[in-house]
Amino acid sequence: RAEQILESGIRSNPRHDWPLYGRMLLNIARSDQMDSISTGDLIISMGGNRAFPAAVHLATYFAVIGQPEAVSRYGTTINSMTGATLDPYIQSLVDFANGQDISSEYISEILQANPPPNTYKWMGVQLYVMNGNLDKAFELIDDIVASRALFSVLRIVSDPAFDNLKIDPRYNNFLRD
């Protein structure tokens, strides 16, 4: 199902590097680490409007599979694009990759420190899912989905950071909406 949604989204919007970016998302969804890295690194090297989300996706992917060194590597890339404003988010991913819990209070602090356009809200959703607070995650998802961004669906169905959402009945409601 995730691959069908991704492929449909890529076909419906061929601009903005979607085919390459979509391929990276598919590789992440399939847990194909080498293809994820090579495609993501190519997107990042090209710059443009897909470089930042590609780096965020890869950092999250490596946090979920427990590789803190890779998280730090992509965290450095993210910081170079944002002027180090996301240090707390990146540190929380590194902590998670090292087996540490991320508190809901810490996630709230990150969201309050960064005015929440959808990108920052997605980071909050990821962290809430990682710490098991699905109620807070779905609150943010509802807010993001109201913007009707295709990226919303692509992100949730492809990113392993959201796997815990898929067992919750609200997940199917999200896909239907």
Coordinates of N, CA, C and O in Angstrom, one line a residue:
R1 N 0.8 -1.2 0.0 CA 0.0 0.0 0.0 C 0.9 1.3 0.0 O 0.6 2.2 -0.7
A2 N 1.9 1.3 0.8 CA 2.8 2.5 0.9 C 3.4 2.7 -0.5 O 3.5 3.9 -0.9
E3 N 3.9 1.7 -1.1 CA 4.5 1.9 -2.4 C 3.5 2.4 -3.4 O 3.9 3.2 -4.3
Q4 N 2.3 1.9 -3.4 CA 1.3 2.4 -4.3 C 1.0 3.9 -4.1 O 0.9 4.6 -5.1
I5 N 0.9 4.3 -2.9 CA 0.6 5.7 -2.6 C 1.8 6.6 -3.1 O 1.6 7.6 -3.7
L6 N 3.0 6.1 -2.8 CA 4.2 6.8 -3.2 C 4.3 6.9 -4.7 O 4.5 8.0 -5.3
E7 N 4.1 5.8 -5.4 CA 4.2 5.9 -6.8 C 3.1 6.7 -7.5 O 3.4 7.4 -8.4
S8 N 1.9 6.7 -6.9 CA 0.8 7.5 -7.4 C 1.2 9.0 -7.2 O 1.0 9.8 -8.1
G9 N 1.7 9.3 -6.0 CA 2.1 10.7 -5.8 C 3.2 11.2 -6.7 O 3.1 12.3 -7.2
I10 N 4.1 10.4 -6.9 CA 5.2 10.7 -7.8 C 4.7 11.0 -9.2 O 5.1 12.0 -9.9
R11 N 3.9 10.1 -9.7 CA 3.3 10.2 -11.1 C 2.5 11.5 -11.2 O 2.4 12.1 -12.2
S12 N 1.7 11.8 -10.1 CA 0.8 13.0 -10.2 C 1.5 14.3 -10.1 O 0.9 15.3 -10.4
N13 N 2.7 14.3 -9.7 CA 3.5 15.6 -9.5 C 4.9 15.4 -10.0 O 5.8 15.2 -9.2
P14 N 5.2 15.4 -11.3 CA 6.5 15.1 -11.8 C 7.5 16.2 -11.6 O 8.7 16.0 -11.8
R15 N 7.1 17.3 -11.2 CA 8.0 18.5 -10.9 C 8.8 18.3 -9.6 O 8.5 17.4 -8.8
H16 N 9.6 19.2 -9.4 CA 10.3 19.3 -8.1 C 11.1 18.1 -7.7 O 11.1 17.7 -6.5
D17 N 11.7 17.4 -8.6 CA 12.5 16.3 -8.2 C 11.8 15.1 -7.6 O 12.3 14.3 -6.9
W18 N 10.5 15.1 -7.7 CA 9.7 14.0 -7.1 C 10.2 12.6 -7.5 O 10.2 11.7 -6.6
P19 N 10.5 12.3 -8.8 CA 10.9 11.0 -9.1 C 12.1 10.5 -8.2 O 12.1 9.4 -7.7
L20 N 13.1 11.4 -8.1 CA 14.3 11.0 -7.4 C 14.0 11.0 -5.9 O 14.4 10.0 -5.2
Y21 N 13.3 12.0 -5.4 CA 12.9 12.0 -4.0 C 12.0 10.8 -3.6 O 12.2 10.2 -2.6
G22 N 11.1 10.6 -4.5 CA 10.2 9.4 -4.3 C 10.9 8.1 -4.2 O 10.6 7.2 -3.4
R23 N 11.9 8.0 -5.1 CA 12.8 6.8 -5.1 C 13.5 6.6 -3.8 O 13.6 5.5 -3.2
M24 N 14.0 7.7 -3.2 CA 14.6 7.6 -1.9 C 13.6 7.2 -0.8 O 13.9 6.3 0.0
L25 N 12.4 7.7 -0.9 CA 11.4 7.4 0.1 C 11.1 5.9 0.0 O 10.9 5.2 1.0
L26 N 10.9 5.4 -1.3 CA 10.6 4.0 -1.5 C 11.8 3.1 -0.9 O 11.6 2.1 -0.3
N27 N 13.0 3.5 -1.2 CA 14.2 2.8 -0.6 C 14.1 2.7 0.9 O 14.4 1.7 1.5
I28 N 13.8 3.8 1.5 CA 13.7 3.9 3.0 C 12.6 2.9 3.4 O 12.8 2.1 4.3
A29 N 11.4 3.0 2.8 CA 10.3 2.1 3.1 C 10.7 0.7 3.0 O 10.2 -0.2 3.8
R30 N 11.5 0.3 2.0 CA 11.9 -1.0 1.8 C 13.1 -1.4 2.6 O 13.6 -2.5 2.5
S31 N 13.6 -0.5 3.4 CA 14.8 -0.7 4.3 C 16.0 -1.1 3.4 O 16.8 -1.9 3.8
D32 N 16.1 -0.5 2.3 CA 17.3 -0.7 1.4 C 18.3 0.4 1.7 O 18.3 1.5 1.1
Q33 N 19.1 0.1 2.7 CA 20.0 1.2 3.2 C 20.9 1.7 2.2 O 21.1 3.0 2.1
M34 N 21.6 0.9 1.4 CA 22.6 1.4 0.4 C 21.9 2.3 -0.6 O 22.4 3.4 -1.0
D35 N 20.8 1.9 -1.2 CA 20.1 2.7 -2.2 C 19.5 4.0 -1.5 O 19.5 5.0 -2.2
S36 N 19.1 3.9 -0.3 CA 18.6 5.1 0.4 C 19.7 6.1 0.5 O 19.5 7.3 0.3
I37 N 20.9 5.7 1.0 CA 22.0 6.6 1.1 C 22.4 7.2 -0.2 O 22.6 8.4 -0.3
S38 N 22.6 6.3 -1.2 CA 23.1 6.9 -2.5 C 22.1 7.8 -3.1 O 22.5 8.9 -3.6
T39 N 20.8 7.5 -3.1 CA 19.8 8.4 -3.7 C 19.7 9.7 -2.8 O 19.7 10.8 -3.4
G40 N 19.7 9.5 -1.5 CA 19.6 10.7 -0.6 C 20.8 11.6 -0.8 O 20.7 12.8 -0.8
D41 N 22.0 11.0 -0.8 CA 23.2 11.8 -1.0 C 23.2 12.6 -2.3 O 23.6 13.7 -2.4
L42 N 22.7 12.0 -3.3 CA 22.6 12.6 -4.6 C 21.6 13.8 -4.5 O 22.0 14.9 -5.0
I43 N 20.5 13.6 -3.9 CA 19.5 14.7 -3.8 C 20.1 15.9 -3.0 O 20.0 17.0 -3.3
I44 N 20.8 15.5 -1.9 CA 21.4 16.6 -1.0 C 22.5 17.3 -1.8 O 22.6 18.5 -1.7
S45 N 23.3 16.6 -2.6 CA 24.4 17.3 -3.3 C 23.8 18.2 -4.4 O 24.4 19.2 -4.8
M46 N 22.6 17.9 -4.9 CA 22.0 18.8 -5.9 C 21.4 20.0 -5.3 O 21.1 21.0 -6.0
G47 N 21.2 20.0 -4.0 CA 20.6 21.2 -3.3 C 19.1 21.3 -3.7 O 18.5 20.3 -4.0
G48 N 18.6 22.5 -3.6 CA 17.2 22.7 -4.0 C 16.3 22.3 -2.9 O 16.6 22.1 -1.8
N49 N 15.0 22.3 -3.3 CA 13.9 22.2 -2.2 C 13.7 20.8 -1.7 O 12.9 20.6 -0.8
R50 N 14.5 19.8 -2.2 CA 14.4 18.4 -1.6 C 15.6 18.0 -0.8 O 15.6 17.0 -0.1
A51 N 16.6 18.9 -0.8 CA 17.8 18.5 0.0 C 17.5 18.4 1.5 O 17.9 17.5 2.2
F52 N 16.9 19.4 2.0 CA 16.6 19.4 3.5 C 15.7 18.2 3.9 O 16.1 17.5 4.8
P53 N 14.5 18.0 3.3 CA 13.8 16.8 3.7 C 14.5 15.5 3.5 O 14.3 14.6 4.3
A54 N 15.3 15.4 2.5 CA 16.1 14.2 2.2 C 17.0 13.9 3.4 O 17.1 12.8 3.9
A55 N 17.7 15.0 3.9 CA 18.6 14.8 5.0 C 17.8 14.4 6.3 O 18.3 13.6 7.1
V56 N 16.6 15.1 6.5 CA 15.8 14.8 7.7 C 15.3 13.3 7.6 O 15.4 12.6 8.6
H57 N 14.9 12.9 6.4 CA 14.4 11.5 6.3 C 15.6 10.5 6.6 O 15.3 9.5 7.3
L58 N 16.7 10.8 6.1 CA 17.8 9.8 6.3 C 18.3 9.9 7.8 O 18.5 8.8 8.4
A59 N 18.3 11.0 8.4 CA 18.7 11.1 9.8 C 17.7 10.3 10.7 O 18.1 9.5 11.6
T60 N 16.4 10.4 10.4 CA 15.4 9.7 11.1 C 15.5 8.2 10.9 O 15.4 7.4 11.8
Y61 N 15.7 7.8 9.6 CA 15.8 6.4 9.3 C 16.9 5.8 10.1 O 16.7 4.7 10.7
F62 N 18.1 6.5 10.2 CA 19.2 5.9 10.9 C 19.0 5.9 12.4 O 19.5 5.1 13.1
A63 N 18.1 6.9 12.9 CA 17.8 6.9 14.3 C 17.0 5.6 14.6 O 17.2 4.9 15.6
V64 N 16.0 5.3 13.8 CA 15.1 4.2 14.0 C 15.9 2.9 13.9 O 15.6 2.0 14.7
I65 N 16.9 2.8 13.1 CA 17.6 1.5 13.0 C 18.8 1.5 13.9 O 19.6 0.5 13.8
G66 N 19.0 2.5 14.7 CA 20.0 2.5 15.8 C 21.4 2.8 15.3 O 22.4 2.1 15.8
Q67 N 21.6 3.7 14.4 CA 23.0 4.1 13.9 C 23.3 5.5 14.2 O 23.1 6.4 13.3
P68 N 23.7 5.9 15.4 CA 23.9 7.3 15.8 C 24.9 8.0 15.0 O 24.8 9.2 14.8
E69 N 26.0 7.3 14.5 CA 27.0 8.0 13.7 C 26.4 8.5 12.4 O 26.7 9.6 12.0
A70 N 25.5 7.7 11.8 CA 24.9 8.2 10.6 C 23.9 9.3 10.8 O 23.8 10.3 10.1
V71 N 23.2 9.2 12.0 CA 22.3 10.3 12.4 C 23.1 11.6 12.5 O 22.8 12.7 12.0
S72 N 24.3 11.6 13.1 CA 25.1 12.7 13.3 C 25.6 13.3 12.0 O 25.7 14.5 11.8
R73 N 25.9 12.4 11.1 CA 26.4 12.8 9.7 C 25.3 13.6 9.0 O 25.6 14.7 8.5
Y74 N 24.1 13.1 9.0 CA 23.0 13.8 8.3 C 22.6 15.0 9.2 O 22.1 16.0 8.6
G75 N 22.8 15.0 10.5 CA 22.5 16.1 11.3 C 23.4 17.3 11.0 O 23.0 18.4 11.0
T76 N 24.7 17.0 10.7 CA 25.6 18.0 10.3 C 25.1 18.7 9.0 O 25.2 19.9 8.8
T77 N 24.6 17.9 8.1 CA 24.1 18.4 6.8 C 22.9 19.3 7.1 O 22.7 20.4 6.5
I78 N 22.0 18.8 8.0 CA 20.8 19.6 8.3 C 21.2 20.9 8.9 O 20.6 22.0 8.6
N79 N 22.1 20.9 9.9 CA 22.5 22.1 10.5 C 23.2 23.1 9.5 O 23.0 24.3 9.7
S80 N 23.9 22.6 8.5 CA 24.5 23.5 7.6 C 23.4 24.2 6.7 O 23.6 25.3 6.2
M81 N 22.2 23.6 6.6 CA 21.2 24.2 5.8 C 20.3 25.1 6.7 O 19.6 26.0 6.1
T82 N 20.3 24.9 8.0 CA 19.4 25.7 8.9 C 20.1 26.6 9.8 O 19.5 27.2 10.7
G83 N 21.4 26.6 9.8 CA 22.1 27.5 10.7 C 22.1 26.9 12.2 O 22.0 27.7 13.1
A84 N 22.1 25.6 12.3 CA 22.1 24.9 13.6 C 20.9 25.2 14.5 O 20.9 24.9 15.7
T85 N 19.8 25.6 13.9 CA 18.6 25.8 14.7 C 17.9 24.5 15.1 O 17.1 24.5 16.0
L86 N 18.3 23.4 14.5 CA 17.7 22.1 14.8 C 18.5 21.2 15.7 O 18.3 20.0 15.8
D87 N 19.5 21.8 16.3 CA 20.4 21.0 17.2 C 19.6 20.1 18.2 O 19.9 18.9 18.4
P88 N 18.6 20.7 18.9 CA 17.8 19.8 19.8 C 17.2 18.6 19.2 O 17.2 17.5 19.7
Y89 N 16.6 18.8 18.0 CA 16.0 17.7 17.2 C 17.0 16.7 16.9 O 16.8 15.5 17.1
I90 N 18.1 17.1 16.3 CA 19.1 16.1 15.9 C 19.7 15.4 17.1 O 19.8 14.2 17.1
Q91 N 19.9 16.1 18.2 CA 20.4 15.4 19.4 C 19.4 14.4 19.9 O 19.8 13.3 20.4
S92 N 18.1 14.7 19.8 CA 17.1 13.7 20.3 C 17.1 12.5 19.4 O 16.9 11.4 19.9
L93 N 17.4 12.6 18.1 CA 17.5 11.5 17.2 C 18.8 10.7 17.6 O 18.7 9.4 17.6
V94 N 19.9 11.3 17.9 CA 21.1 10.6 18.3 C 20.8 9.9 19.6 O 21.2 8.7 19.7
D95 N 20.1 10.5 20.5 CA 19.8 9.9 21.8 C 19.0 8.6 21.5 O 19.2 7.6 22.1
F96 N 18.0 8.8 20.7 CA 17.1 7.6 20.4 C 17.9 6.5 19.7 O 17.7 5.3 20.1
A97 N 18.8 6.8 18.8 CA 19.6 5.8 18.1 C 20.5 5.1 19.2 O 20.8 3.9 19.0
N98 N 20.9 5.8 20.2 CA 21.7 5.2 21.3 C 20.8 4.5 22.4 O 21.3 4.1 23.4
G99 N 19.5 4.4 22.1 CA 18.7 3.6 23.0 C 18.1 4.4 24.2 O 17.5 3.8 25.1
Q100 N 18.2 5.7 24.1 CA 17.6 6.6 25.2 C 16.2 7.0 24.8 O 15.9 7.1 23.7
D101 N 15.4 7.2 25.9 CA 14.0 7.7 25.7 C 14.0 9.2 25.4 O 14.9 9.9 25.8
I102 N 13.0 9.6 24.7 CA 12.8 11.0 24.4 C 11.5 11.4 25.1 O 10.5 10.9 24.8
S103 N 11.6 12.4 26.0 CA 10.4 12.7 26.8 C 9.5 13.6 26.0 O 9.9 14.4 25.2
S104 N 8.2 13.6 26.4 CA 7.2 14.4 25.7 C 7.5 15.9 26.0 O 7.3 16.8 25.2
E105 N 8.0 16.1 27.2 CA 8.3 17.5 27.6 C 9.4 18.1 26.7 O 9.4 19.2 26.3
Y106 N 10.4 17.3 26.4 CA 11.5 17.7 25.6 C 11.0 18.0 24.2 O 11.4 18.9 23.5
I107 N 10.1 17.1 23.7 CA 9.5 17.4 22.3 C 8.8 18.7 22.3 O 8.9 19.5 21.4
S108 N 8.0 18.9 23.3 CA 7.2 20.2 23.4 C 8.2 21.4 23.4 O 7.9 22.4 22.7
E109 N 9.3 21.3 24.1 CA 10.3 22.4 24.1 C 10.8 22.6 22.7 O 11.0 23.7 22.3
I110 N 11.1 21.5 22.0 CA 11.6 21.7 20.6 C 10.6 22.4 19.7 O 11.0 23.3 19.0
L111 N 9.4 22.0 19.8 CA 8.3 22.6 19.0 C 8.1 24.1 19.4 O 7.8 24.9 18.5
Q112 N 8.2 24.4 20.7 CA 8.0 25.8 21.1 C 9.2 26.7 20.7 O 9.0 27.8 20.4
A113 N 10.4 26.1 20.6 CA 11.6 26.8 20.3 C 11.6 27.1 18.8 O 12.2 28.1 18.3
N114 N 10.9 26.3 18.0 CA 10.9 26.5 16.5 C 9.5 26.7 16.1 O 8.7 25.8 16.2
P115 N 9.1 27.9 15.6 CA 7.8 28.1 15.2 C 7.4 27.0 14.2 O 8.1 26.7 13.3
P116 N 6.2 26.4 14.5 CA 6.0 25.1 13.7 C 5.3 25.3 12.4 O 4.1 25.0 12.2
P117 N 6.1 25.6 11.3 CA 5.6 25.2 10.0 C 5.6 23.7 9.9 O 6.1 23.0 10.8
N118 N 5.0 23.2 8.9 CA 4.8 21.7 8.8 C 6.1 20.9 9.0 O 6.0 19.9 9.6
T119 N 7.2 21.4 8.5 CA 8.4 20.6 8.7 C 8.7 20.4 10.1 O 9.0 19.3 10.5
Y120 N 8.6 21.4 10.9 CA 8.9 21.2 12.4 C 7.8 20.4 13.0 O 8.1 19.6 13.9
K121 N 6.6 20.5 12.6 CA 5.5 19.7 13.1 C 5.8 18.2 12.8 O 5.6 17.4 13.7
W122 N 6.3 17.9 11.6 CA 6.6 16.5 11.3 C 7.7 16.0 12.2 O 7.7 14.8 12.6
M123 N 8.7 16.8 12.5 CA 9.7 16.4 13.4 C 9.1 16.1 14.8 O 9.5 15.1 15.4
G124 N 8.2 16.9 15.2 CA 7.5 16.6 16.5 C 6.7 15.3 16.4 O 6.7 14.5 17.4
V125 N 6.0 15.1 15.3 CA 5.3 13.8 15.1 C 6.2 12.6 15.2 O 6.0 11.7 15.9
Q126 N 7.3 12.7 14.5 CA 8.3 11.6 14.6 C 8.8 11.3 16.0 O 8.8 10.2 16.4
L127 N 9.1 12.4 16.7 CA 9.6 12.2 18.1 C 8.5 11.7 19.0 O 8.8 10.8 19.8
Y128 N 7.3 12.1 18.8 CA 6.2 11.6 19.7 C 6.0 10.1 19.4 O 5.7 9.3 20.3
V129 N 6.0 9.7 18.1 CA 5.9 8.3 17.8 C 7.0 7.5 18.3 O 6.8 6.4 18.9
M130 N 8.2 8.0 18.3 CA 9.4 7.3 18.8 C 9.3 7.1 20.3 O 9.7 6.1 20.8
N131 N 8.6 8.1 21.0 CA 8.5 7.9 22.5 C 7.2 7.3 22.9 O 6.9 7.1 24.0
G132 N 6.4 6.9 21.9 CA 5.2 6.2 22.1 C 3.9 7.0 22.4 O 2.9 6.4 22.8
N133 N 4.0 8.3 22.3 CA 2.9 9.2 22.6 C 2.1 9.4 21.3 O 2.2 10.4 20.7
L134 N 1.3 8.4 20.9 CA 0.5 8.4 19.7 C -0.6 9.5 19.7 O -0.9 10.1 18.7
D135 N -1.2 9.8 20.9 CA -2.2 10.8 21.0 C -1.6 12.2 20.5 O -2.3 12.8 19.7
K136 N -0.5 12.5 21.1 CA 0.1 13.8 20.7 C 0.5 13.8 19.2 O 0.4 14.8 18.5
A137 N 1.0 12.6 18.7 CA 1.4 12.5 17.3 C 0.2 12.7 16.4 O 0.3 13.5 15.4
F138 N -0.9 12.1 16.7 CA -2.1 12.3 15.9 C -2.7 13.7 16.0 O -3.3 14.2 15.0
E139 N -2.5 14.4 17.1 CA -2.9 15.8 17.2 C -2.2 16.6 16.2 O -2.8 17.4 15.5
L140 N -0.9 16.4 16.1 CA -0.1 17.2 15.2 C -0.4 16.8 13.7 O -0.4 17.6 12.8
I141 N -0.6 15.5 13.5 CA -0.9 15.0 12.2 C -2.2 15.6 11.7 O -2.3 16.1 10.5
D142 N -3.2 15.7 12.5 CA -4.5 16.3 12.1 C -4.3 17.7 11.7 O -4.9 18.2 10.7
D143 N -3.4 18.4 12.4 CA -3.1 19.8 12.1 C -2.4 19.9 10.7 O -2.7 20.8 9.9
I144 N -1.5 19.0 10.5 CA -0.7 19.0 9.2 C -1.6 18.6 8.0 O -1.5 19.3 7.0
V145 N -2.4 17.6 8.2 CA -3.2 17.1 7.1 C -4.2 18.1 6.7 O -4.6 18.2 5.5
A146 N -4.6 19.0 7.6 CA -5.6 20.1 7.2 C -5.0 20.9 6.0 O -5.8 21.5 5.2
S147 N -3.7 20.9 5.9 CA -3.1 21.7 4.8 C -3.1 21.0 3.5 O -2.8 21.5 2.4
R148 N -3.5 19.7 3.5 CA -3.7 18.8 2.3 C -2.5 18.7 1.5 O -2.5 18.5 0.3
A149 N -1.3 18.6 2.1 CA -0.1 18.5 1.4 C 0.1 17.0 1.0 O 0.0 16.1 1.8
L150 N 0.5 16.7 -0.2 CA 0.8 15.4 -0.7 C 1.9 14.8 0.2 O 1.9 13.6 0.5
F151 N 2.8 15.6 0.5 CA 4.0 15.2 1.4 C 3.5 14.5 2.6 O 4.1 13.7 3.2
S152 N 2.3 15.0 3.2 CA 1.8 14.4 4.4 C 1.6 12.9 4.3 O 2.1 12.1 5.1
V153 N 1.0 12.5 3.2 CA 0.7 11.0 3.1 C 2.0 10.3 2.7 O 2.3 9.3 3.3
L154 N 2.8 10.9 1.9 CA 4.1 10.2 1.5 C 5.0 10.0 2.7 O 5.6 9.0 2.8
R155 N 5.0 11.0 3.5 CA 5.9 10.9 4.7 C 5.5 9.8 5.6 O 6.3 9.0 6.1
I156 N 4.2 9.7 6.0 CA 3.8 8.7 6.9 C 3.9 7.3 6.4 O 4.2 6.4 7.1
V157 N 3.5 7.1 5.1 CA 3.5 5.7 4.6 C 4.9 5.2 4.4 O 5.1 4.0 4.3
S158 N 5.9 6.1 4.2 CA 7.2 5.6 3.8 C 8.2 5.6 4.9 O 9.1 4.7 4.9
D159 N 8.1 6.5 5.9 CA 9.2 6.6 6.9 C 9.0 5.6 8.0 O 8.0 5.6 8.6
P160 N 10.1 4.8 8.3 CA 9.9 3.8 9.3 C 9.7 4.5 10.7 O 9.3 3.8 11.6
A161 N 10.0 5.7 10.9 CA 9.8 6.4 12.1 C 8.3 6.4 12.5 O 7.9 6.6 13.7
F162 N 7.4 6.2 11.5 CA 6.0 6.2 11.7 C 5.4 4.8 11.8 O 4.2 4.7 11.9
D163 N 6.2 3.8 11.8 CA 5.6 2.4 11.8 C 4.7 2.2 13.0 O 3.7 1.4 12.8
N164 N 5.0 2.7 14.1 CA 4.1 2.5 15.3 C 2.7 3.0 15.1 O 1.7 2.6 15.7
L165 N 2.5 4.0 14.2 CA 1.2 4.6 13.9 C 0.3 3.6 13.2 O -0.9 3.6 13.3
K166 N 0.9 2.7 12.4 CA 0.2 1.8 11.5 C -0.7 0.8 12.3 O -1.6 0.2 11.7
I167 N -0.4 0.6 13.6 CA -1.2 -0.3 14.3 C -2.4 0.3 15.0 O -3.2 -0.3 15.6
D168 N -2.4 1.7 15.0 CA -3.5 2.5 15.6 C -4.6 2.6 14.6 O -4.4 2.9 13.4
P169 N -5.9 2.5 15.0 CA -7.0 2.6 14.1 C -7.1 4.0 13.5 O -7.7 4.1 12.4
R170 N -6.5 5.0 14.1 CA -6.6 6.4 13.5 C -5.7 6.4 12.2 O -6.0 7.3 11.4
Y171 N -4.8 5.5 12.1 CA -4.0 5.5 10.9 C -4.8 5.3 9.6 O -4.6 6.0 8.6
N172 N -5.7 4.4 9.7 CA -6.6 4.1 8.5 C -7.5 5.3 8.2 O -7.7 5.6 7.1
N173 N -7.9 6.0 9.3 CA -8.7 7.2 9.1 C -7.9 8.3 8.4 O -8.3 9.0 7.5
F174 N -6.6 8.4 8.8 CA -5.7 9.3 8.1 C -5.6 9.0 6.6 O -5.6 9.9 5.8
L175 N -5.4 7.8 6.3 CA -5.2 7.4 4.9 C -6.5 7.7 4.1 O -6.4 8.1 2.9
R176 N -7.7 7.5 4.7 CA -8.9 7.7 4.0 C -9.1 9.2 3.8 O -9.6 9.6 2.7
D177 N -8.7 10.0 4.8 CA -8.9 11.5 4.6 C -8.0 12.0 3.5 O -8.3 12.9 2.8

